[in-house]
Coordinates of C-alpha atoms and ligand atoms in Angstrom, one line a residue:
X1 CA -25.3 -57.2 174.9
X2 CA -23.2 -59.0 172.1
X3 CA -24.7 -60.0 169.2
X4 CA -23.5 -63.6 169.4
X5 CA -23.6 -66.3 172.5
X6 CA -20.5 -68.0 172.4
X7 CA -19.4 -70.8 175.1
X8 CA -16.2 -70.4 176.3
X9 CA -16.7 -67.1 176.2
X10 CA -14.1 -65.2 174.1
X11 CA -11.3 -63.9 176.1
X12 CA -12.0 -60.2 174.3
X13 CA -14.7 -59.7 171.8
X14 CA -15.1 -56.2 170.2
X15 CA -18.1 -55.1 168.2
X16 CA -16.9 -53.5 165.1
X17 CA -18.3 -51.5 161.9
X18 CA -19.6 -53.3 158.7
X19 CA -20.9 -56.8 158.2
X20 CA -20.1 -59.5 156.0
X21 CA -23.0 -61.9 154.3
X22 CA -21.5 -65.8 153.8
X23 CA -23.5 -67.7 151.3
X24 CA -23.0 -71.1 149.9
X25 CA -20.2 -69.5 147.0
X26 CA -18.3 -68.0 149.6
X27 CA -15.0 -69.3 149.4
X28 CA -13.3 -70.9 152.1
X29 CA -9.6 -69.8 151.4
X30 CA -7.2 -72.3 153.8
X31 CA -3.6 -72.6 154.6
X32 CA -2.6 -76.1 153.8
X33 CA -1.6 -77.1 157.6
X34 CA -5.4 -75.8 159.3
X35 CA -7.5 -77.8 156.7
X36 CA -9.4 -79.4 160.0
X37 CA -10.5 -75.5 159.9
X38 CA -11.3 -75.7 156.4
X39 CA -13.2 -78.6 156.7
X40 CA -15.3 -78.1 160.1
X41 CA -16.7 -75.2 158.2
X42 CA -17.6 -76.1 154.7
X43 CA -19.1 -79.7 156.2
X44 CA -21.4 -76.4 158.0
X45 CA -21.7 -73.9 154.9
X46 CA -21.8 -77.1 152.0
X47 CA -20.0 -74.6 149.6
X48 CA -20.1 -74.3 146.5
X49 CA -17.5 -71.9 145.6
X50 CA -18.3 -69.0 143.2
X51 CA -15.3 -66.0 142.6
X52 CA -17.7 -63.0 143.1
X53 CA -18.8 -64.4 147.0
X54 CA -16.5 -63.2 149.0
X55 CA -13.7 -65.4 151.2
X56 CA -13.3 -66.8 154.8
X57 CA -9.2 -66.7 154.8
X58 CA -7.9 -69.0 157.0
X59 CA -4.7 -67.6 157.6
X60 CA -1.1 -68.4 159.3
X61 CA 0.3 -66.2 162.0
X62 CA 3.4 -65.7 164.1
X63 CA 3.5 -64.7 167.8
X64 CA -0.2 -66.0 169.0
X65 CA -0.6 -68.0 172.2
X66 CA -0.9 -72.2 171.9
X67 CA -4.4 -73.2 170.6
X68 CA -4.7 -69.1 170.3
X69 CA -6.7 -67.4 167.6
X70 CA -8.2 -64.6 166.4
X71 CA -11.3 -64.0 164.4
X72 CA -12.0 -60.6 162.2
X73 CA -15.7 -59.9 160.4
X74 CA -15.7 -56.8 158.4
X75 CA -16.9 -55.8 155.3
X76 CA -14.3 -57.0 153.1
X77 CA -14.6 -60.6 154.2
X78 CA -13.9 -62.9 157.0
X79 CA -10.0 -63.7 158.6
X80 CA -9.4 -66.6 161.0
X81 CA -5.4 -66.4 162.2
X82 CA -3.8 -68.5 164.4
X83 CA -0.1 -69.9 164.9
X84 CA -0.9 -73.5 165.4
X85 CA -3.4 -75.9 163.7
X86 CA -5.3 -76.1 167.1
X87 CA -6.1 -72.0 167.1
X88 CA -7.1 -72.0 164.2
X89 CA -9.9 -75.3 164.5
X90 CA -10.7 -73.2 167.4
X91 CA -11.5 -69.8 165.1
X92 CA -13.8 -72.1 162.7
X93 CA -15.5 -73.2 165.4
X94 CA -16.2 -69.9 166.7
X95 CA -17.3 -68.8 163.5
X96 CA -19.6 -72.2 162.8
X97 CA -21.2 -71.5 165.9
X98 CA -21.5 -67.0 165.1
X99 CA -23.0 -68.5 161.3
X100 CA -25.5 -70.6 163.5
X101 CA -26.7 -68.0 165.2
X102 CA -26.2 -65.5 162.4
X103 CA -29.6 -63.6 160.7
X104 CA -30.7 -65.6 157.7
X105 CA -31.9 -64.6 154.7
X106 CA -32.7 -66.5 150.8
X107 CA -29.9 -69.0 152.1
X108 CA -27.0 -66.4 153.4
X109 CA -26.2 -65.5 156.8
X110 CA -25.5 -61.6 157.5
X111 CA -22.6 -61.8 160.4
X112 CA -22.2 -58.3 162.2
X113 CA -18.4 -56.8 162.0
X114 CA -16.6 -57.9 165.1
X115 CA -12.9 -58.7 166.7
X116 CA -12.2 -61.6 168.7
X117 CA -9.0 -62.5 170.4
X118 CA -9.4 -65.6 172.4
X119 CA -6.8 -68.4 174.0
X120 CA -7.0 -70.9 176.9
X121 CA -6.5 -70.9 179.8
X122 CA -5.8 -74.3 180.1
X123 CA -3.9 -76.6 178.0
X124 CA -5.9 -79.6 179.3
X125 CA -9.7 -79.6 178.8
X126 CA -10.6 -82.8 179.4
X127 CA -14.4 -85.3 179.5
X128 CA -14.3 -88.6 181.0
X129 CA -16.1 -91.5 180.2
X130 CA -16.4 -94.9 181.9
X131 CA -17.4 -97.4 179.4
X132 CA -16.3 -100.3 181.6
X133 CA -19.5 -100.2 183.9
X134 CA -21.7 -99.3 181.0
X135 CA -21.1 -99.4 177.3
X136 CA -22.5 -96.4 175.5
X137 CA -20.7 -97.3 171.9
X138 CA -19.4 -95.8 169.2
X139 CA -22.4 -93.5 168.1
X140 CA -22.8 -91.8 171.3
X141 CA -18.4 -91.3 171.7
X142 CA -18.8 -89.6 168.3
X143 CA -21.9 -87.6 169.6
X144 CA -19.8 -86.5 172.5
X145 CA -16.7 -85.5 170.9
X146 CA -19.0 -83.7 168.2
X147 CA -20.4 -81.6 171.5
X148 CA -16.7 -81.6 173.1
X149 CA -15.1 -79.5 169.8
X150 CA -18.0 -77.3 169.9
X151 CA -16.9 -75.7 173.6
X152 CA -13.1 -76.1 172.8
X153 CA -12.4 -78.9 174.9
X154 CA -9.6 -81.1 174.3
X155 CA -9.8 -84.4 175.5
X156 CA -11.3 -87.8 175.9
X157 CA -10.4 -89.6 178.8
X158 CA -11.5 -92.9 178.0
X159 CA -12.2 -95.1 181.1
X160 CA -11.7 -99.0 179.3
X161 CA -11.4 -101.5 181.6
X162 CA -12.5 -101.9 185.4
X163 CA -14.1 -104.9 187.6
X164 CA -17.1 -104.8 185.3
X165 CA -15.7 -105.3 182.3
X166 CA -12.1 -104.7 179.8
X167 CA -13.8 -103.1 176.5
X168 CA -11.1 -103.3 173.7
X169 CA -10.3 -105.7 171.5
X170 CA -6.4 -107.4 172.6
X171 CA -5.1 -109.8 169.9
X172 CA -2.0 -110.6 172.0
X173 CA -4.1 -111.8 175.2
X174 CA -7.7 -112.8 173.2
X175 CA -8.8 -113.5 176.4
X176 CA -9.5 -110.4 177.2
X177 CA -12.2 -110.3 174.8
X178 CA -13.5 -113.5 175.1
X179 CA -13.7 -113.7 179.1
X180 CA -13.3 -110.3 180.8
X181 CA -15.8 -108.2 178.0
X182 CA -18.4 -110.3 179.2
X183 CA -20.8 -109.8 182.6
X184 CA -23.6 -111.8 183.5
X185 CA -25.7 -109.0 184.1
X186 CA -26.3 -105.7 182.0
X187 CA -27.9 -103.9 185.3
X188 CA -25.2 -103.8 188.1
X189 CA -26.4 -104.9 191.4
X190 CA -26.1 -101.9 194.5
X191 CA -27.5 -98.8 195.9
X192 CA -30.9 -101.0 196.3
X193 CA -30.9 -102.3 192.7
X194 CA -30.5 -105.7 191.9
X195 CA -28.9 -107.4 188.6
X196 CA -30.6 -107.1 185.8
X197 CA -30.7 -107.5 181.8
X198 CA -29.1 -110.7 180.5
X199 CA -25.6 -111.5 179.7
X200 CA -23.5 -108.4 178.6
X201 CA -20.5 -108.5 176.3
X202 CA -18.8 -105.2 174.9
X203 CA -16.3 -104.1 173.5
X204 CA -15.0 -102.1 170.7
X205 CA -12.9 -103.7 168.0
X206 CA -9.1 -102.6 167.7
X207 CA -10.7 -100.5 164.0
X208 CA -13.3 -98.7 166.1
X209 CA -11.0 -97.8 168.4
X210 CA -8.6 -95.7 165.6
X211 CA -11.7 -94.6 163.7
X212 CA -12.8 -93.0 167.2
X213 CA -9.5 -91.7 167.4
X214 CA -9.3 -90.5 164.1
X215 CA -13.1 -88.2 164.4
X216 CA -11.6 -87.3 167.8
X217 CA -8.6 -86.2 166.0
X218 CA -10.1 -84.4 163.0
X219 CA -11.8 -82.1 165.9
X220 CA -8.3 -81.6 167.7
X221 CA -9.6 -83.7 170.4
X222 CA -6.4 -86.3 172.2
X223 CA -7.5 -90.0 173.4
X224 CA -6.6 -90.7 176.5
X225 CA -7.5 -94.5 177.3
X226 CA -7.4 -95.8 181.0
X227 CA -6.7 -99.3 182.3
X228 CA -6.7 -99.0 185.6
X229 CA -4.7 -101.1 187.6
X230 CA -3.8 -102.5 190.1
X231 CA -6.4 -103.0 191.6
X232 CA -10.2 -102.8 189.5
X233 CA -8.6 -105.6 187.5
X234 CA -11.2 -108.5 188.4
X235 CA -12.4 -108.2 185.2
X236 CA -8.8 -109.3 183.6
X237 CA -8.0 -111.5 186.6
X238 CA -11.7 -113.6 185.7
X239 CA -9.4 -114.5 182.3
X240 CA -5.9 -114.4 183.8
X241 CA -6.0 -115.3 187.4
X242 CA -2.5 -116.3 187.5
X243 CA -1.7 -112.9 187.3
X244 CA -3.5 -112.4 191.0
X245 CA -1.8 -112.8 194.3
X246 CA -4.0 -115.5 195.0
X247 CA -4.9 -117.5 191.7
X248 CA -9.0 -117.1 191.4
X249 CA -11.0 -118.2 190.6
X250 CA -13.0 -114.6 189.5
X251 CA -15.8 -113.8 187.8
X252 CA -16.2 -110.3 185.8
X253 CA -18.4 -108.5 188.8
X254 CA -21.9 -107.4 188.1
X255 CA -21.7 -105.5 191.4
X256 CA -20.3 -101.6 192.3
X257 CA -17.7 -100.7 195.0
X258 CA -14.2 -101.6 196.2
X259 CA -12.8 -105.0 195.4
X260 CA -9.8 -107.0 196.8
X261 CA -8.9 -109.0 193.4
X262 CA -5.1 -107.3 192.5
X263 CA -2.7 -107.9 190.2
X264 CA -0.2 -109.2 192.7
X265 CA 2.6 -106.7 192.0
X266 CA 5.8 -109.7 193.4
X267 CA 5.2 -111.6 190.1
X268 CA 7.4 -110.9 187.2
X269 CA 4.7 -112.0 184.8
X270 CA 2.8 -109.2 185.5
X271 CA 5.0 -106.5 184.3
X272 CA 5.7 -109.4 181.7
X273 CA 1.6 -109.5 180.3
X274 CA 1.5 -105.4 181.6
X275 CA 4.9 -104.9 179.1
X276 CA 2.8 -107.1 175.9
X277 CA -0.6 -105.5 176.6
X278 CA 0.6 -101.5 177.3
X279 CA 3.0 -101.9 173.7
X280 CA -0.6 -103.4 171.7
X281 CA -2.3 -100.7 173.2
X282 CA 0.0 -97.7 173.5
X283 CA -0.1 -98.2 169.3
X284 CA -3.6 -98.0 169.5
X285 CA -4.0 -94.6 171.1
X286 CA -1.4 -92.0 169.5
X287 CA -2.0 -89.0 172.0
X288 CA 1.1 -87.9 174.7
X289 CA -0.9 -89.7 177.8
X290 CA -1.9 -93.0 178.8
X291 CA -3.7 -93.5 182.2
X292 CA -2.6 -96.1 184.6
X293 CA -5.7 -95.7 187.2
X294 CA -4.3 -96.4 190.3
X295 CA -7.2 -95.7 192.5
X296 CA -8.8 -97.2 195.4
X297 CA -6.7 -100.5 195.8
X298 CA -6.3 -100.4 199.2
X299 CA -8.1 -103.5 199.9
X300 CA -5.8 -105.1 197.6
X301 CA -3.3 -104.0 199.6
X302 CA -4.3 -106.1 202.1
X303 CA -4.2 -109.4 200.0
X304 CA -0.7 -108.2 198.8
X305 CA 0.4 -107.9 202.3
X306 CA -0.4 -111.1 202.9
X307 CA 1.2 -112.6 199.7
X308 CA 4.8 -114.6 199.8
X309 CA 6.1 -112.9 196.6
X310 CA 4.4 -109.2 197.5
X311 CA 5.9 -109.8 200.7
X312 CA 9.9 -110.4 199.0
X313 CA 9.8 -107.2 196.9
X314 CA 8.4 -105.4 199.7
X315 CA 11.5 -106.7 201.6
X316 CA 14.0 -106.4 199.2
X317 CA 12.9 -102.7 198.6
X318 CA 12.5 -102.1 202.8
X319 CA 8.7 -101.1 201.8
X320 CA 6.4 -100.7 205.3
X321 CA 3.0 -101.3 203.4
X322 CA 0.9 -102.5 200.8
X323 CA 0.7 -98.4 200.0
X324 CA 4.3 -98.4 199.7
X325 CA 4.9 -101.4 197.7
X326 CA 1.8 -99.8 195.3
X327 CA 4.4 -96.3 194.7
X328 CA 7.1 -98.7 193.8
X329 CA 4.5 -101.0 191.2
X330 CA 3.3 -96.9 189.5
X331 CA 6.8 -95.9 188.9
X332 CA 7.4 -99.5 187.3
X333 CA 4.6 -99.2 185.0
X334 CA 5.2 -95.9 184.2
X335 CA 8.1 -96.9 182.6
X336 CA 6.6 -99.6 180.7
X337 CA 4.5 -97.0 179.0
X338 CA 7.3 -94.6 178.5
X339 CA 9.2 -97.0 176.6
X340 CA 6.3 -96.7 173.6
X341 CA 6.0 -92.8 173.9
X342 CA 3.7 -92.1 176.5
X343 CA 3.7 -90.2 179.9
X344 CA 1.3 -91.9 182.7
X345 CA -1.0 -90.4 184.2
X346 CA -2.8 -91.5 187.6
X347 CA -5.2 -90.6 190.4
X348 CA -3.7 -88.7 193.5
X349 CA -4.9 -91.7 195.9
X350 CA -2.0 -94.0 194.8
X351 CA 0.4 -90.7 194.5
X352 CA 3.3 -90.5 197.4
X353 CA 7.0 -89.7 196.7
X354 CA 7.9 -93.4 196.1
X355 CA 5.8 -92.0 192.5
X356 CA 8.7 -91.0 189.5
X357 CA 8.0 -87.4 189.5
X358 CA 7.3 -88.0 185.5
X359 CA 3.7 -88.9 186.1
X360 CA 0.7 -87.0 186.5
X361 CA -1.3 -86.6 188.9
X362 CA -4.9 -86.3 189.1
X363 CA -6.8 -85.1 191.8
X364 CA -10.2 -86.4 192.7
X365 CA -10.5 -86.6 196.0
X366 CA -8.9 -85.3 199.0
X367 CA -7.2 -88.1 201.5
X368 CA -4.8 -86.6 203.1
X369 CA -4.2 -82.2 202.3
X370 CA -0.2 -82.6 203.5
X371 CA 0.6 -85.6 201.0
X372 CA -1.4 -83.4 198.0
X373 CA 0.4 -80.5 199.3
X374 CA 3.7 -82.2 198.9
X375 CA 3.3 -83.5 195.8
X376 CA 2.2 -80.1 193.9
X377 CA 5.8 -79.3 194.5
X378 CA 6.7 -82.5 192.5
X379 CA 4.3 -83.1 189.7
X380 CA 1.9 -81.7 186.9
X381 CA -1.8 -82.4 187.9
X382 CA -5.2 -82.5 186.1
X383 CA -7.9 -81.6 188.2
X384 CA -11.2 -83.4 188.6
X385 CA -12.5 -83.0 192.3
X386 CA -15.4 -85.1 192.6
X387 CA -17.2 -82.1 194.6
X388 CA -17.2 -80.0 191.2
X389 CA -16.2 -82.3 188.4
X390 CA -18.1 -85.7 189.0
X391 CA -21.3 -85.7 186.9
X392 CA -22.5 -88.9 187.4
X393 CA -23.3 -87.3 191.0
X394 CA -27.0 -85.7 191.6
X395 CA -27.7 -82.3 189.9
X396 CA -28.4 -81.5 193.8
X397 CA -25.5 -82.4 194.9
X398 CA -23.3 -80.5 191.7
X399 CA -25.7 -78.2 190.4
X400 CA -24.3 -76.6 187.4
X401 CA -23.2 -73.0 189.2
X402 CA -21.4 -74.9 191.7
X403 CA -19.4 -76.4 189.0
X404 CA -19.2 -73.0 187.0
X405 CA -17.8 -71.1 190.7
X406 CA -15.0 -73.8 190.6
X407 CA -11.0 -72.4 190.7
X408 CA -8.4 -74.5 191.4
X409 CA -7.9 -72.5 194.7
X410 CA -11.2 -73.8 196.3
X411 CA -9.6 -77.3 196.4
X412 CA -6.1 -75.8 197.3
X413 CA -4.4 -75.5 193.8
X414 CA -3.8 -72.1 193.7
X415 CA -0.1 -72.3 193.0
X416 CA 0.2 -75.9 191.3
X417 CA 1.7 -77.1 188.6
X418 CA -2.5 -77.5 186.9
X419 CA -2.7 -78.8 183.0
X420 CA -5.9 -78.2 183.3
X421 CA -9.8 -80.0 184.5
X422 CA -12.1 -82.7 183.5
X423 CA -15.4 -83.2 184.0
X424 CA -16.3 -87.1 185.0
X425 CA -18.8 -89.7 183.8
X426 CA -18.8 -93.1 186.2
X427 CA -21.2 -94.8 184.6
X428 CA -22.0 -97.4 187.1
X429 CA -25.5 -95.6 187.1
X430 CA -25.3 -93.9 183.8
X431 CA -26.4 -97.0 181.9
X432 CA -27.8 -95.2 178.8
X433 CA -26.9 -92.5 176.5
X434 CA -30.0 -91.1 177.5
X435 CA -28.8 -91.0 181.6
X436 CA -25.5 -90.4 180.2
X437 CA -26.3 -87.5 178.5
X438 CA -28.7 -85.9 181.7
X439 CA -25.6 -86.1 183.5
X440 CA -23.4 -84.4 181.0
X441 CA -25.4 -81.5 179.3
X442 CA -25.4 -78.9 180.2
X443 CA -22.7 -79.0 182.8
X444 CA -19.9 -80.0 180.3
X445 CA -20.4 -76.1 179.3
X446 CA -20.1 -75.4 182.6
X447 CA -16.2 -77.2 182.7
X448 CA -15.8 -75.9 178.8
X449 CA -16.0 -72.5 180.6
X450 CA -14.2 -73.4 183.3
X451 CA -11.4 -74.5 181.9
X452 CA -11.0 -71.7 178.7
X453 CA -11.8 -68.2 180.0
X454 CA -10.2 -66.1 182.3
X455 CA -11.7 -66.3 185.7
X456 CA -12.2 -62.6 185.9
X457 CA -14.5 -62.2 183.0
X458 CA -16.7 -65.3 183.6
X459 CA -20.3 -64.6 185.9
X460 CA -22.6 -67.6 186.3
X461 CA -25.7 -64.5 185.2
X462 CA -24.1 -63.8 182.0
X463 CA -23.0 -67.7 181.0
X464 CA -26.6 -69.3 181.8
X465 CA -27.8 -66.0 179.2
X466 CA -25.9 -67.1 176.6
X467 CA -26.3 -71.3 178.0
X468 CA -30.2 -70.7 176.6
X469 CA -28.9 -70.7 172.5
X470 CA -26.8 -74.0 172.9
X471 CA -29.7 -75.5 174.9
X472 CA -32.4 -74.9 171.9
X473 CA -29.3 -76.2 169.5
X474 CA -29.0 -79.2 171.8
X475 CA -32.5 -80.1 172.1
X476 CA -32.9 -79.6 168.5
X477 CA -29.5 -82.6 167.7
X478 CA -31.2 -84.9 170.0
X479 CA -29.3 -84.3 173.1
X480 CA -31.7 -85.5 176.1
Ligands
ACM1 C1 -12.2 -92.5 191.4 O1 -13.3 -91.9 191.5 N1 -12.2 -93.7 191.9 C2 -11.0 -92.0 190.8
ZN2 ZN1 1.2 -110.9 195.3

């Protein structure tokens, strides 16, 4: 039994001789280029440096793995070393989480001598959250990414604008905030509910959004923000319906499920208003990845078919189907989002080879095994299958061992090109942070897991042993 109960579990974790007592004068000693390590622990420890305490050394190494670090208790002190600013965020948070648990005496915490070694697995650890359906605001992103650099995960997919609502701030098309952030109806209408709640409007402000970005940053977490298109755009079409096949009117829904409205994809305006809005945005969110959606237009599809200028491009470029013509209108936008930095991302149902190879797939449900099949020879993919990874769905349904047994192989990725997995959060039912948080806690250890430690040394027995400290620590912060 080790002393400490850490989540990801370390990749190797030694006991060794000696201990080491930190006390508020211990001294947090800190290369200049891992201060985000410095600083997640003394906002912990409150130190108050004093020469006689002892150091935590913080310290710069050549030759260890990406996001790699490695973590050494003794008698003489504390060392965290890492080669990259990301290892070593990931040592302080290992040793936050060891001075947590850590015996406690007259204010100092006695931590037993040990060696850890530890590195990903995956590059990409991803949460998403849909904040289109339901707004959870500010507090509860921070409260999420707070949880998020606590297991090591990496990213925040950021789900922004869907039928239900566009929830950031555009100065170059303001009607964006003042039509499509506001629904009706707060309660969406479905699954036997009916609309509820008053009128709805939110959004977050273009200063929120880089102060989120910024706390996600401090805690070596990337933004990714979504806006998906082209279809689940009603709610940009109910302010711009020129931009639709079939001119409107619309009207942001306050209902769930598949929609026809489309940005009709034969109109030069919309790469036009696509080109304006992706360069005001793309400077909004600095990380490597913006995601383009994608998903489940296939009754638009059907409109576009049907539409005089859809019909031209899909003539001029000898495109069979709506399905076609929606390959050629991915590639297009990828490259509107490549010319301000970014690489797009998108989900596997709108990915054939008509697709520039550049983008990334990810996979959330399986359509059609041959197509996926083909395309793992073509393209990097994140992995979300919504049998595993979709936590807005029951606890019976994706109880959290099912979602701790997951490999990339029981969804046929064994040899693909995998960043790495995300866990999901529609939040078309999720409509507080409350329901929001049932969903994600504690399965988002689960993924942390998942995604960090090497499949051989994980076993569901030993993870829920260890799951039992962060629950009490959850419980205590006000996690429901
Ligand atoms: C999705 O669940 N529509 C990606
Ligand atoms: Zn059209």
């Amino acid at each position: 039994m080790l002393h400490y109960n850490l989540i990801p579990k370390p990749n190797r974790y030694d006991e060794a001789a000696g201990s080491f007592t930190v006390s508020q004068g211990t001294q947090i000693l800190c290369a200049q280029e891992f201060l985000d390590a410095g600083n997640y622990l003394t906002a912990y420890l409150k130190t108050k440096p004093q020469p006689d305490a002892g150091a935590v050394k913080v310290k710069k190494a050549a030759g260890l793995p990406p996001e790699g670090y490695r973590l050494r208790v003794s008698s003489d002190g504390i060392v965290i070393e890492a080669s990259d600013a990301s290892g070593a965020f990931y040592g302080a948070v290992t040793l936050r989480t060891i001075l947590m648990q850590a015996k406690k005496q007259d204010g100092k915490a006695t931590v037993e001598g040990l060696f850890i070694e530890d590195a990903p697995a995956y590059s990409y650890r991803g949460v998403h959250i849909d904040e289109s359906r339901h707004f959870f605001g500010a507090e509860t992103i921070k409260k999420t990414l707070d949880a998020m650099a606590m297991l090591k995960l990496n990213t925040l997919h950021w789900h922004l604008s869907d039928d239900q609502g566009f929830r950031v701030e555009s100065k170059r098309y303001p009607l964006l905030t003042e039509i499509s952030a506001t629904r009706k109806y707060a309660g969406l209408k479905g699954c036997g509910l009916e609309n509820r709640g008053g009128e709805y409007t939110c959004f977050y402000t273009q200063e929120e959004i880089r102060e989120l970005v910024a706390y996600a940053a401090a805690r070596h977490i990337a933004v990714i923000p979504e806006f998906d298109i082209p279809g689940h755009t009603t709610a940009i079409l109910a302010a711009y319906p020129e931009l639709s096949c079939t001119g409107g009117p619309f009207e942001v829904d306050c209902t769930t499920g598949i929609f026809e409205p489309i940005l009709c994809a034969g109109n030069d305006a919309v790469y036009t208003f696509l080109d304006g809005l992706f360069e005001e945005l793309c400077g909004l969110f600095p990380g490597k990845y913006f995601h383009l959606g994608g998903d489940e237009a296939s009754k638009g599809h059907k409109v576009w078919e049907k539409c005089p200028k859809c019909r031209a491009l899909m003539e001029a470029n000898g495109l069979k189907d709506g399905a076609a013509l929606q390959e050629l209108f991915m590639s297009r936008t990828a490259k509107i989002v490549e010319k301000y930095g970014k690489t797009a991302v998108a989900w596997n149902d709108c990915i054939g080879d008509g697709v520039d190879e550049s983008v990334v797939c990810q996979f959330w449900h399986l359509f059609d095994p041959r197509a996926v099949r083909k395309q793992m020879q073509k393209r990097k993919f994140i992995l979300s299958p919504d049998g595993y990874c979709y936590f807005d769905i029951s606890y019976a349904n994706i109880p959290l061992k099912k979602t701790y047994r997951f490999h990339p192989k029981k969804v046929g990725f064994g040899k693909a090109d995998v960043l790495g997995l995300e866990c999901m959060h529609w939040s078309e039912w999720l409509e507080t942070e409350r329901a929001l948080q049932f969903a994600m806690f504690p399965r988002i250890a689960a993924l942390a897991e998942v995604a960090w430690t090497d499949p051989a040394l994980r076993k569901f027995k030993d993870f829920y042993k260890r799951l039992s400290w962060y629950k009490t620590y959850w419980r205590k912060t006000g996690v429901y």
